[in-house]
CSV table of C-alpha atoms in Angstrom, one decimal:
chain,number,residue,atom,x,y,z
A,1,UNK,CA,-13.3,21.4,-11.1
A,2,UNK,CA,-15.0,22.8,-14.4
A,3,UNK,CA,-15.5,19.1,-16.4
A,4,UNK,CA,-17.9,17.9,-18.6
A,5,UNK,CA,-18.1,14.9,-16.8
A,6,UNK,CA,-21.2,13.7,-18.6
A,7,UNK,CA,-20.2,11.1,-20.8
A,8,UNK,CA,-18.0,9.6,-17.7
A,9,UNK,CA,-18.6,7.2,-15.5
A,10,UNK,CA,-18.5,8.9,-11.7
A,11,UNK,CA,-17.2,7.3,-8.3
A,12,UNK,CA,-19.3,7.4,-5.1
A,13,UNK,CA,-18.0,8.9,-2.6
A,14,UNK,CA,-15.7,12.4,-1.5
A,15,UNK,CA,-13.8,12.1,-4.2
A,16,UNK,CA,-17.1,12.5,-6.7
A,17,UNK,CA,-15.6,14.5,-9.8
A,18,UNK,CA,-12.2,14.2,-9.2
A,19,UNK,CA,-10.6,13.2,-12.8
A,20,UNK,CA,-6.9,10.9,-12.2
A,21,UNK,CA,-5.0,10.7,-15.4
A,22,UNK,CA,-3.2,7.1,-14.0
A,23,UNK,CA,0.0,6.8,-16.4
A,24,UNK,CA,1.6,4.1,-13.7
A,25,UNK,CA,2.4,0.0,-14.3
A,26,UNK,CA,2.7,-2.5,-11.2
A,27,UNK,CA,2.2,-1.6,-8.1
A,28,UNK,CA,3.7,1.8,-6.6
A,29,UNK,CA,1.2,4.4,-8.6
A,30,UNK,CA,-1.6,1.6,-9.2
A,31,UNK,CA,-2.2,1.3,-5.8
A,32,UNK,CA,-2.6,5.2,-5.4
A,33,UNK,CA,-4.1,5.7,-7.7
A,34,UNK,CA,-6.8,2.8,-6.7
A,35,UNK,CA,-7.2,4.3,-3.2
A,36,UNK,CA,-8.0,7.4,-4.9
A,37,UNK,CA,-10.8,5.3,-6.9
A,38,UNK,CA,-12.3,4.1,-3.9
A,39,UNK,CA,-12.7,7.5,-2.3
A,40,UNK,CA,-14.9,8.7,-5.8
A,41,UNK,CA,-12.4,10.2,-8.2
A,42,UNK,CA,-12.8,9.2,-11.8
A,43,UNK,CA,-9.3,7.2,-12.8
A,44,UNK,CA,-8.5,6.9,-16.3
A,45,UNK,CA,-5.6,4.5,-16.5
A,46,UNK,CA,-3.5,4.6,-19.8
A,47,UNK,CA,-1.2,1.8,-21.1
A,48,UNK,CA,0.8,1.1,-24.3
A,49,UNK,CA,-1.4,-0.3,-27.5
A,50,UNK,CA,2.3,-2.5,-27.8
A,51,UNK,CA,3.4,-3.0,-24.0
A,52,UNK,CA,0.3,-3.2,-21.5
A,53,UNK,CA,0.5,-2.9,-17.6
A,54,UNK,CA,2.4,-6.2,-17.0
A,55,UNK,CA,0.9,-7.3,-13.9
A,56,UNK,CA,-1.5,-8.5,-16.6
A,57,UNK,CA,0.9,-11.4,-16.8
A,58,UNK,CA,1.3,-12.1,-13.2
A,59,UNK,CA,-0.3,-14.9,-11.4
A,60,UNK,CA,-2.7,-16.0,-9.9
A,61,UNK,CA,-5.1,-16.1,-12.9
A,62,UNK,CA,-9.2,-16.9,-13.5
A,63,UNK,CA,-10.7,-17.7,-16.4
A,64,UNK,CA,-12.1,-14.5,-18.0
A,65,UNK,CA,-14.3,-14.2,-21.3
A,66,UNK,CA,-10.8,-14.2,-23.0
A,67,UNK,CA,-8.8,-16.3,-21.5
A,68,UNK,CA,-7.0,-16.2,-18.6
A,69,UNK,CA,-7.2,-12.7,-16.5
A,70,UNK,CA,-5.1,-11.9,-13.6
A,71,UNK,CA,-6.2,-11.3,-10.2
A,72,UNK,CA,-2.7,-9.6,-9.1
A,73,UNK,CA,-4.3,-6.9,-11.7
A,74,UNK,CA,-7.3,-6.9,-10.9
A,75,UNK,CA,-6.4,-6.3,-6.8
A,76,UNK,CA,-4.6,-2.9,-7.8
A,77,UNK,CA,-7.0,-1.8,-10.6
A,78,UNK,CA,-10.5,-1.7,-9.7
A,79,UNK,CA,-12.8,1.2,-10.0
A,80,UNK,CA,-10.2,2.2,-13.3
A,81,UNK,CA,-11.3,3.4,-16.9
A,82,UNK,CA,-8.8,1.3,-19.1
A,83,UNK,CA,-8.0,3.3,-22.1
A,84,UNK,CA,-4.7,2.3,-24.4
A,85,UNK,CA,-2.7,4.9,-25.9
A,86,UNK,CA,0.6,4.7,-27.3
A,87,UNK,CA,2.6,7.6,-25.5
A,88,UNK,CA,5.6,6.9,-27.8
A,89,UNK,CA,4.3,8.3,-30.8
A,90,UNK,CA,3.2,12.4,-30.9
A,91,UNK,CA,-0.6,11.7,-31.7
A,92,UNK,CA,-0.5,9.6,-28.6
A,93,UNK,CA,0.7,12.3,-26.5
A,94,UNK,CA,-1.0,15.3,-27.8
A,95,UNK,CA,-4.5,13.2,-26.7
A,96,UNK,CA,-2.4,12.8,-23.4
A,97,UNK,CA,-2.2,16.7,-23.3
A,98,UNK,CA,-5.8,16.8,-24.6
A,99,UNK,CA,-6.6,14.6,-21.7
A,100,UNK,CA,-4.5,16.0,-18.9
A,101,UNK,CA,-6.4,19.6,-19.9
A,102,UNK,CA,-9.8,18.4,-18.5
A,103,UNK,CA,-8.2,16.7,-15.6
A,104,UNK,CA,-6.8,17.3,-12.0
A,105,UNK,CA,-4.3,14.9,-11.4
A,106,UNK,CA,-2.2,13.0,-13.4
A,107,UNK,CA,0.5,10.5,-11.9
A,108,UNK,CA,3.1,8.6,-12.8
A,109,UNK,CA,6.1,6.0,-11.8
A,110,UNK,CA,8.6,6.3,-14.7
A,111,UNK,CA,12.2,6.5,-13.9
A,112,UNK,CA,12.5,10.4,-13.7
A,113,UNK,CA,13.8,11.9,-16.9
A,114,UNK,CA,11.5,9.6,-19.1
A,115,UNK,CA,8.0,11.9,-18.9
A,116,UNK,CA,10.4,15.0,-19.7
A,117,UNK,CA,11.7,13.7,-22.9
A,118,UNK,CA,8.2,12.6,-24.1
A,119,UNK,CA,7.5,16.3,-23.1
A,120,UNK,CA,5.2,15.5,-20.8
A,121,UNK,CA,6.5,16.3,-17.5
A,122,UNK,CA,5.0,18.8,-15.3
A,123,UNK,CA,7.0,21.9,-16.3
A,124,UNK,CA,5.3,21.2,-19.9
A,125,UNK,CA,1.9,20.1,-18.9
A,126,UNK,CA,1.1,22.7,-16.4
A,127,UNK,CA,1.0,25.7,-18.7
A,128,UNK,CA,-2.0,24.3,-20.8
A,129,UNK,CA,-3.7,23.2,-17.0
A,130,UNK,CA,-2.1,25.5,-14.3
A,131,UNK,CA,-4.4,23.6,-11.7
A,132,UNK,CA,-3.0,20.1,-12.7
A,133,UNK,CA,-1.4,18.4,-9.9
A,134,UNK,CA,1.5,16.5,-11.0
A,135,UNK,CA,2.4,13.0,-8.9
A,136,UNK,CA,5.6,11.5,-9.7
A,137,UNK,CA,6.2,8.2,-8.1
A,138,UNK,CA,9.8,6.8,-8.2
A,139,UNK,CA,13.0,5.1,-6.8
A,140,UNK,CA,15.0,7.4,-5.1
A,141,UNK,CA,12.8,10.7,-6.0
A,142,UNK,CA,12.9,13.9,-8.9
A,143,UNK,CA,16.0,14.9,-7.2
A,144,UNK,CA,19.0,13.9,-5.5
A,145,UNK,CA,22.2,12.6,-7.1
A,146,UNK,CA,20.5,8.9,-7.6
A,147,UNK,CA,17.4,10.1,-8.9
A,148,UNK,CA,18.0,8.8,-12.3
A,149,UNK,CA,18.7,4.9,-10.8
A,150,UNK,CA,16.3,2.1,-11.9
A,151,UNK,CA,14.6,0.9,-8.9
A,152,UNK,CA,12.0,-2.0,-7.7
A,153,UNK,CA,10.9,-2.3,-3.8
A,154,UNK,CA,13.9,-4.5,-2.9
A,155,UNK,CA,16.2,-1.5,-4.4
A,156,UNK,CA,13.9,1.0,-1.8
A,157,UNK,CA,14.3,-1.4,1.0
A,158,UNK,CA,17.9,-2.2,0.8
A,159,UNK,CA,18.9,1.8,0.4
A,160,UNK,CA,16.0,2.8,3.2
A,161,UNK,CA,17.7,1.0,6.1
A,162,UNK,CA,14.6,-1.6,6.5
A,163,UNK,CA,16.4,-4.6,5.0
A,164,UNK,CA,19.3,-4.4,7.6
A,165,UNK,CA,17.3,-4.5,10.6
A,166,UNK,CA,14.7,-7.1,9.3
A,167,UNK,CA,15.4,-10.8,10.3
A,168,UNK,CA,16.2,-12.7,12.8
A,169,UNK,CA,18.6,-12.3,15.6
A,170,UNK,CA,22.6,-12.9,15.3
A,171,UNK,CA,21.5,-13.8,11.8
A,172,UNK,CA,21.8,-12.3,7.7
A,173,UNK,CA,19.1,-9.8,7.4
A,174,UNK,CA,15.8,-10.0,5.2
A,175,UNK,CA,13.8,-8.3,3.2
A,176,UNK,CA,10.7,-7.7,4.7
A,177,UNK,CA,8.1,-9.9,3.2
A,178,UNK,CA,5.8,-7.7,1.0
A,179,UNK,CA,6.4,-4.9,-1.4
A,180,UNK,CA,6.4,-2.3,1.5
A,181,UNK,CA,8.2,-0.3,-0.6
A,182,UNK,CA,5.4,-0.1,-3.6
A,183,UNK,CA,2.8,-0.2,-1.2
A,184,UNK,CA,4.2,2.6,1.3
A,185,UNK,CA,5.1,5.3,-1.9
A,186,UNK,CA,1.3,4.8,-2.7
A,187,UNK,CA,0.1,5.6,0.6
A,188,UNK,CA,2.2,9.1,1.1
A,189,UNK,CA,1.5,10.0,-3.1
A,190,UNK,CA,-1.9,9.6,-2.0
A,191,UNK,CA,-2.2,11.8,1.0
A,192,UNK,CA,0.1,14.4,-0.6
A,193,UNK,CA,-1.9,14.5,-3.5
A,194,UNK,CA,-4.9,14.8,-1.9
A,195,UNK,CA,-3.3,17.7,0.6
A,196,UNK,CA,-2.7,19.4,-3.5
A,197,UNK,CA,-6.5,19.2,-4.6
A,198,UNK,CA,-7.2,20.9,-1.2
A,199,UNK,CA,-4.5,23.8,-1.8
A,200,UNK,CA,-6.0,23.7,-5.5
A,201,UNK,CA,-8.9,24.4,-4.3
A,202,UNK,CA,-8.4,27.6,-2.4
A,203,UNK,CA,-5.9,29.0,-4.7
A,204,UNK,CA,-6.7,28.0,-8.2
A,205,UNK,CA,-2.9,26.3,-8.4
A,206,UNK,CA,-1.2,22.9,-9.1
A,207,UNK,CA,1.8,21.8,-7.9
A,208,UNK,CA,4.4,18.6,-8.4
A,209,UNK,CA,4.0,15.9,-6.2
A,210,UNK,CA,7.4,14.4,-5.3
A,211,UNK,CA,7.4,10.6,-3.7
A,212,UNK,CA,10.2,8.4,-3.8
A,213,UNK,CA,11.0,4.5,-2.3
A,214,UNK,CA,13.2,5.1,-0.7
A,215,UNK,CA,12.3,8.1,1.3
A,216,UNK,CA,9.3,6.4,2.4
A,217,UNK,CA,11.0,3.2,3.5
A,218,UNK,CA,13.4,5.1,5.9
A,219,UNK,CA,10.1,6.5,7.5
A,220,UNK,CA,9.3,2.7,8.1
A,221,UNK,CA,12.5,2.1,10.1
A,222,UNK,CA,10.8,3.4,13.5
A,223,UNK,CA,13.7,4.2,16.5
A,224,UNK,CA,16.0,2.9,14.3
A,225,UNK,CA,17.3,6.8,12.9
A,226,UNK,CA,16.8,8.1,16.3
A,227,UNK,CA,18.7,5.4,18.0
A,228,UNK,CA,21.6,6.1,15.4
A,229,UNK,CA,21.5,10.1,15.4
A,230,UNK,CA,21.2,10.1,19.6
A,231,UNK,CA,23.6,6.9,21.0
A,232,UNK,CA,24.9,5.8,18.1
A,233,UNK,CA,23.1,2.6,17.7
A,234,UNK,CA,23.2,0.6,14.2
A,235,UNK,CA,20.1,-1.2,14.4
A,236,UNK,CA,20.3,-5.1,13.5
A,237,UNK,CA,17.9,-7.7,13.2
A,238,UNK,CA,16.3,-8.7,16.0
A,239,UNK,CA,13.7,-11.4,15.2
A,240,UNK,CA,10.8,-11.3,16.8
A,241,UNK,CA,11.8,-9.2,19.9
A,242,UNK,CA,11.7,-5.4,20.6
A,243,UNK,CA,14.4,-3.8,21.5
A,244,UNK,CA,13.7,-3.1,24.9
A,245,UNK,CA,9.4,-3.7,25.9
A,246,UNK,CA,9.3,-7.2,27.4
A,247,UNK,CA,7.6,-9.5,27.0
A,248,UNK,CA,6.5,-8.4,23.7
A,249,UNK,CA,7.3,-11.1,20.7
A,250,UNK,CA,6.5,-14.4,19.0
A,251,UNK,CA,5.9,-17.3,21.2
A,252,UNK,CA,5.5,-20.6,20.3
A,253,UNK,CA,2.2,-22.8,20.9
A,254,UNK,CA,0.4,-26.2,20.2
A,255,UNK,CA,-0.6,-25.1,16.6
A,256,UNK,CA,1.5,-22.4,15.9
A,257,UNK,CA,2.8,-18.9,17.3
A,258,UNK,CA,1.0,-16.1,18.8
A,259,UNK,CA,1.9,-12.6,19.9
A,260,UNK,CA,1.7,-11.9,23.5
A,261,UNK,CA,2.7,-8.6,24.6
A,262,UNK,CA,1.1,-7.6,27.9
A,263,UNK,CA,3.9,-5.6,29.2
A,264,UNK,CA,2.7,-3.4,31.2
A,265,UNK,CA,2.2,-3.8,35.0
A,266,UNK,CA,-1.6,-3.1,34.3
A,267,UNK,CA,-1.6,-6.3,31.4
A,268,UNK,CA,1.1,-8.5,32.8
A,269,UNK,CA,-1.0,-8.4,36.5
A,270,UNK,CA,-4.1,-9.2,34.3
A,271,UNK,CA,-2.1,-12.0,32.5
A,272,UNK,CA,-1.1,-13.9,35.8
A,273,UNK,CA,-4.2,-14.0,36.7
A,274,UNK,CA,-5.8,-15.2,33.3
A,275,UNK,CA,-3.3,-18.2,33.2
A,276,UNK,CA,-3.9,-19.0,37.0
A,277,UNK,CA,-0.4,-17.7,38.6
A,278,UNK,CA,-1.8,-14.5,40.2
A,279,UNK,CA,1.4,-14.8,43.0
A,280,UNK,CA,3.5,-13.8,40.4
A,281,UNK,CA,2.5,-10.1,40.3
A,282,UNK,CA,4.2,-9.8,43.6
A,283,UNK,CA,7.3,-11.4,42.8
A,284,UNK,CA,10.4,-9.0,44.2
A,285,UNK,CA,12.4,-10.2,40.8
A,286,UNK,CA,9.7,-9.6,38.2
A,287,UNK,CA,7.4,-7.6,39.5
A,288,UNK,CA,8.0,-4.3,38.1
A,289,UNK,CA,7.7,-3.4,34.6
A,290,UNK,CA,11.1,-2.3,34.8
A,291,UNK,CA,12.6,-5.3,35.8
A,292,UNK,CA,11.2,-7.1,33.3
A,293,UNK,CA,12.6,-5.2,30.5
A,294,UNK,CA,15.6,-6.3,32.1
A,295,UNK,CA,17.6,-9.0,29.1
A,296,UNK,CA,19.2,-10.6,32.0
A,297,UNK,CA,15.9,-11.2,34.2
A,298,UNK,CA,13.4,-11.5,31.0
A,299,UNK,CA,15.4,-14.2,29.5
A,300,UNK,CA,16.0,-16.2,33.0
A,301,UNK,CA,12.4,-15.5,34.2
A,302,UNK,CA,9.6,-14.4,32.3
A,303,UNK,CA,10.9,-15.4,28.9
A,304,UNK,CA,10.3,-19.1,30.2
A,305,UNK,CA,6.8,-18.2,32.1
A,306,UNK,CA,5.2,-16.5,29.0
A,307,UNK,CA,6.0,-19.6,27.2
A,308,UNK,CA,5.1,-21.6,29.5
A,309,UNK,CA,1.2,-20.2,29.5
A,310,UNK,CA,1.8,-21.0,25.6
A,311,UNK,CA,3.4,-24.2,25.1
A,312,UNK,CA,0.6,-26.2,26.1
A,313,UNK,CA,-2.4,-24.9,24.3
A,314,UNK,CA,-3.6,-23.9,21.0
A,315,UNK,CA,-4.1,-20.2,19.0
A,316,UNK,CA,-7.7,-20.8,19.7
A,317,UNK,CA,-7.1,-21.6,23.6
A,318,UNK,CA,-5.3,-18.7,24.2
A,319,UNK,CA,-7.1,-16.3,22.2
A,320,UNK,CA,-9.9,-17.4,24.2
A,321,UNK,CA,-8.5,-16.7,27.2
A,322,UNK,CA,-7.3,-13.6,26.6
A,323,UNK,CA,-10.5,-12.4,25.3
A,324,UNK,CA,-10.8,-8.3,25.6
A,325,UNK,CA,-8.3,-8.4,28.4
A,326,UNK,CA,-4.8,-8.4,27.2
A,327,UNK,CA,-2.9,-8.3,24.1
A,328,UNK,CA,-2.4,-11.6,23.2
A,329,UNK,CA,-3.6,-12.6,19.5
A,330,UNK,CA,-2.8,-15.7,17.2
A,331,UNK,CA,0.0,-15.4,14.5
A,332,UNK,CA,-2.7,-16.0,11.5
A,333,UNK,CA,-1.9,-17.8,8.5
A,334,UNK,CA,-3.1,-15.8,4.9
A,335,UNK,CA,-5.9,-18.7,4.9
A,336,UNK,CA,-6.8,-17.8,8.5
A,337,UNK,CA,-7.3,-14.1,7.7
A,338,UNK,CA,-9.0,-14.6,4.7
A,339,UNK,CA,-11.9,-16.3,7.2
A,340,UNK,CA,-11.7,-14.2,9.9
A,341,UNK,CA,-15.2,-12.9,11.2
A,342,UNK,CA,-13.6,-9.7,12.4
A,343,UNK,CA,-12.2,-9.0,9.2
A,344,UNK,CA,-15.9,-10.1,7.2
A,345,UNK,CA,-17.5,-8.0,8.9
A,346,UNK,CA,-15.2,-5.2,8.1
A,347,UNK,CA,-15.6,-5.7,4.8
A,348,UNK,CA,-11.8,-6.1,4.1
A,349,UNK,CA,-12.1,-8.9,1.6
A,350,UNK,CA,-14.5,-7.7,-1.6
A,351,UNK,CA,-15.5,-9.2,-5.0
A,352,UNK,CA,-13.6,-8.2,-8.2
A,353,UNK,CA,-14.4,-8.6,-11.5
A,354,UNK,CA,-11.9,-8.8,-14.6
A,355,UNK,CA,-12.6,-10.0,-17.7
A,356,UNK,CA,-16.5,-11.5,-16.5
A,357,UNK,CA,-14.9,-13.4,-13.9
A,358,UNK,CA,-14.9,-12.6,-10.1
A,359,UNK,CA,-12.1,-13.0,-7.7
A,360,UNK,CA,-11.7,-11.9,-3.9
A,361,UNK,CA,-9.1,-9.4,-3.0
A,362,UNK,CA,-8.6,-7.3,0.0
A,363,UNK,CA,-11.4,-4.1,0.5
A,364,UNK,CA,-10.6,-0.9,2.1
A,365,UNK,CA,-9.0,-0.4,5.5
A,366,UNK,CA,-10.8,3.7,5.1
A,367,UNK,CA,-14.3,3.9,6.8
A,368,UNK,CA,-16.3,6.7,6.3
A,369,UNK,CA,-19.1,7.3,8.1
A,370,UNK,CA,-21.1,9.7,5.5
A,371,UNK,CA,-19.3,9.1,2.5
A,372,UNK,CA,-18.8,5.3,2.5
A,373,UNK,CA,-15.3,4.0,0.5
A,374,UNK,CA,-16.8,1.6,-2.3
A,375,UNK,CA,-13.8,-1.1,-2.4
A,376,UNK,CA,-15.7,-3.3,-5.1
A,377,UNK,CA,-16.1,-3.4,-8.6
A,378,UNK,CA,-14.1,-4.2,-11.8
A,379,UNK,CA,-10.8,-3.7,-13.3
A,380,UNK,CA,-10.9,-2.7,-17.0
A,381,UNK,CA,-10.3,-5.0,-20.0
A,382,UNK,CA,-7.1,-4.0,-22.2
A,383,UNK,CA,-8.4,-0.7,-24.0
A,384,UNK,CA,-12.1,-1.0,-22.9
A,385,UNK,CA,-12.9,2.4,-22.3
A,386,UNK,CA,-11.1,4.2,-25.6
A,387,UNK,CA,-14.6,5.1,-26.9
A,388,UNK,CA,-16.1,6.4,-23.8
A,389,UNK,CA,-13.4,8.4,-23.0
A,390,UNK,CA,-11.4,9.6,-25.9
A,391,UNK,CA,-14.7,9.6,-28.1
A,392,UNK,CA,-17.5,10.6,-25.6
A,393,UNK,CA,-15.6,12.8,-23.1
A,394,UNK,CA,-12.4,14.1,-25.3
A,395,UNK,CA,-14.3,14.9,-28.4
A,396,UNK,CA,-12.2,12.5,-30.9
A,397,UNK,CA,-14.7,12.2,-33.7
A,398,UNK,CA,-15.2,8.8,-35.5
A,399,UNK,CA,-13.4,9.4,-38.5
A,400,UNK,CA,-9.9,10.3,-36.5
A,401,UNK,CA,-10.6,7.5,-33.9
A,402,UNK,CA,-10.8,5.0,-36.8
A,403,UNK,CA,-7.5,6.4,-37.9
A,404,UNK,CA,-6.1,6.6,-34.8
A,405,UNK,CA,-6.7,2.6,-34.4
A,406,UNK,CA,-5.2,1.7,-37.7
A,407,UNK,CA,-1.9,3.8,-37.0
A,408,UNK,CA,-1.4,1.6,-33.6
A,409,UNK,CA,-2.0,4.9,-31.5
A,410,UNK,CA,-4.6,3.7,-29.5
């Protein structure tokens, strides 16, 4: 990587001199691109003078210099150079081109088709920087009769299989609970892209980095495709249970629910004698781990003992008891987590500033042992870093820049 990185601010960490062109909104490519910002690299995010990132809009908001600033932004867009740059009009994307010539990645979530007519796609943009590497994020993928669909994470968790086996048993199935499908396409654009920069660097060539939605979500689905493709199976929701280790599931307590999974003969043996029925471990009915996999003999026998040991005391009771011994952990509340010791001394929740104010999000679950992950830091203002970037590391002079600003193209 030959840049002339001097008049840009650099990451700490492996990814030192990396340059991210970030042309993504929301979630699925912010998140990427974030994780690539916490490993070093040098991500200059670009949004429309006219239509900024609208996360910006989301709540929850904190009260910035400005006015109110979102924390939803800030969470996905720390680390970032925020530069605005109307990609609709040709100035805008020649300095795109200008850009993407002293860079090594750029990526982007528009619906596929859309960088191509802006002729920006990576056919285009590749023969002015033959060692760009190209990440398109998207619905259903660059090719592929759907690849042209509008999609959001519901769309990539309905067509991916996970909706249908999500929920509980007997009953309609649900979406599971997060944006997995954002949040999983940022994890694999991510590793592919940083599989590219290490081909890049032994050969001297880019290459297009395909991830769509869906195709991640059906990697989410676990035995489910093998279960169809062998015996035939349709999976369905199943609540809380798996399919067939038991015990392994939700149970209810004083204060709440916990997991309890010590399935095993090794754990449930430890288990007996952690809740004071040690005799159990050589009962001929339940004794084997076999048996009590059985439905018929889990739901008659050990369903009712495991919730049994439950019922009657707290999340903090039976944590304690099962200490480093067997899997049994509390179901934790959001407010829970958030004050977790574990997780504090992890450094998994860090402070983020956006517009002068300071909110905590979640760090980064990557720890390197050399080369440290820096999870904190700011998101950019709206356009902050148009002089740094297009002035002090493209070249612009003052006289265009000025121009550029009173034409709307930055």
């Amino acid at each position: 990587m030959n840049h002339d990185l001097a008049q840009l601010p650099l990451g700490v960490g492996p990814l030192r001199g990396l340059v991210v062109i970030d042309v993504t909104r929301v979630v699925a490519g912010p998140y990427c691109t974030m994780m690539l910002a916490d490993l070093g690299a040098t991500v200059i995010k670009i949004e429309n003078p006219a239509e900024p990132d609208y996360v910006r809009t989301f709540p929850p908001f904190v009260q910035g210099t400005h006015g109110q600033a979102s924390a939803f932004f800030a969470q996905y867009n720390r680390h970032k150079l925020g530069v605005s740059l109307d990609l609709k009009s040709e100035q805008g994307r020649a300095l795109l081109r200008e850009l993407v010539g002293k860079a090594d990645l750029l990526v982007e979530n528009f619906r596929p088709g859309t960088m191509a007519r802006m002729g920006l796609d990576y056919e285009t943009l590749k023969e002015a920087n033959p060692r760009l590497i190209y990440v398109s994020i998207s619905g259903f993928g660059q090719t592929g009769p759907n690849a042209r669909r509008p999609a959001y994470d519901n769309s990539a968790q309905a067509t991916g299989g996970l909706w249908s086996i999500n929920g509980e048993k007997g009953k309609a199935p649900l979406r599971v609970g997060t944006i997995i499908g954002d949040l999983s396409a940022s994890f694999y654009a991510a590793i592919a892209a940083l599989a590219a920069v290490i081909d890049m660097r032994s050969t001297g060539q880019g290459q297009l980095v395909d991830v769509a939605q869906q195709d991640s979500v059906v990697t989410l689905t676990e035995h489910a495709v093998v279960n169809y493709t062998v015996d035939g199976i349709i999976g369905e929701p199943l609540g809380n249970d798996h399919p067939f280790v038991k015990p392994y599931g939700q149970y209810a307590c004083r204060d709440g629910f916990v997991f309890f999974g010590a399935y095993t003969d090794k754990f449930w043996g430890e288990a007996c004698r952690l809740f004071g029925e040690p005799e159990l471990t050589a009962d001929p009915e339940i004794a084997t781990m076999a048996q009590r996999f059985d439905p018929e003999i889990y739901a008659r026998r050990v369903q009712p003992i495991v919730q049994g040991w439950c019922g009657t005391r707290t999340k903090a009771e039976l944590e304690a008891i099962a200490g480093d011994v067997i899997p049994l952990t509390p179901v934790k509340t959001i407010a829970e987590v958030v004050d977790d010791p574990h997780l504090k001394a992890r450094d998994m929740f860090v402070p983020v500033e956006v517009d002068g104010a300071e909110v905590q999000a979640f760090g980064s679950p990557m720890k390197l042992s050399r080369t440290p992950v820096r999870a904190q830091g700011s998101a950019p203002g709206f356009g902050e870093h148009n002089e740094v970037v297009l002035k002090g590391w493209l070249g612009v002079g003052a006289a265009d820049y000025d121009r550029y600003v009173a034409e709307g193209v930055v």
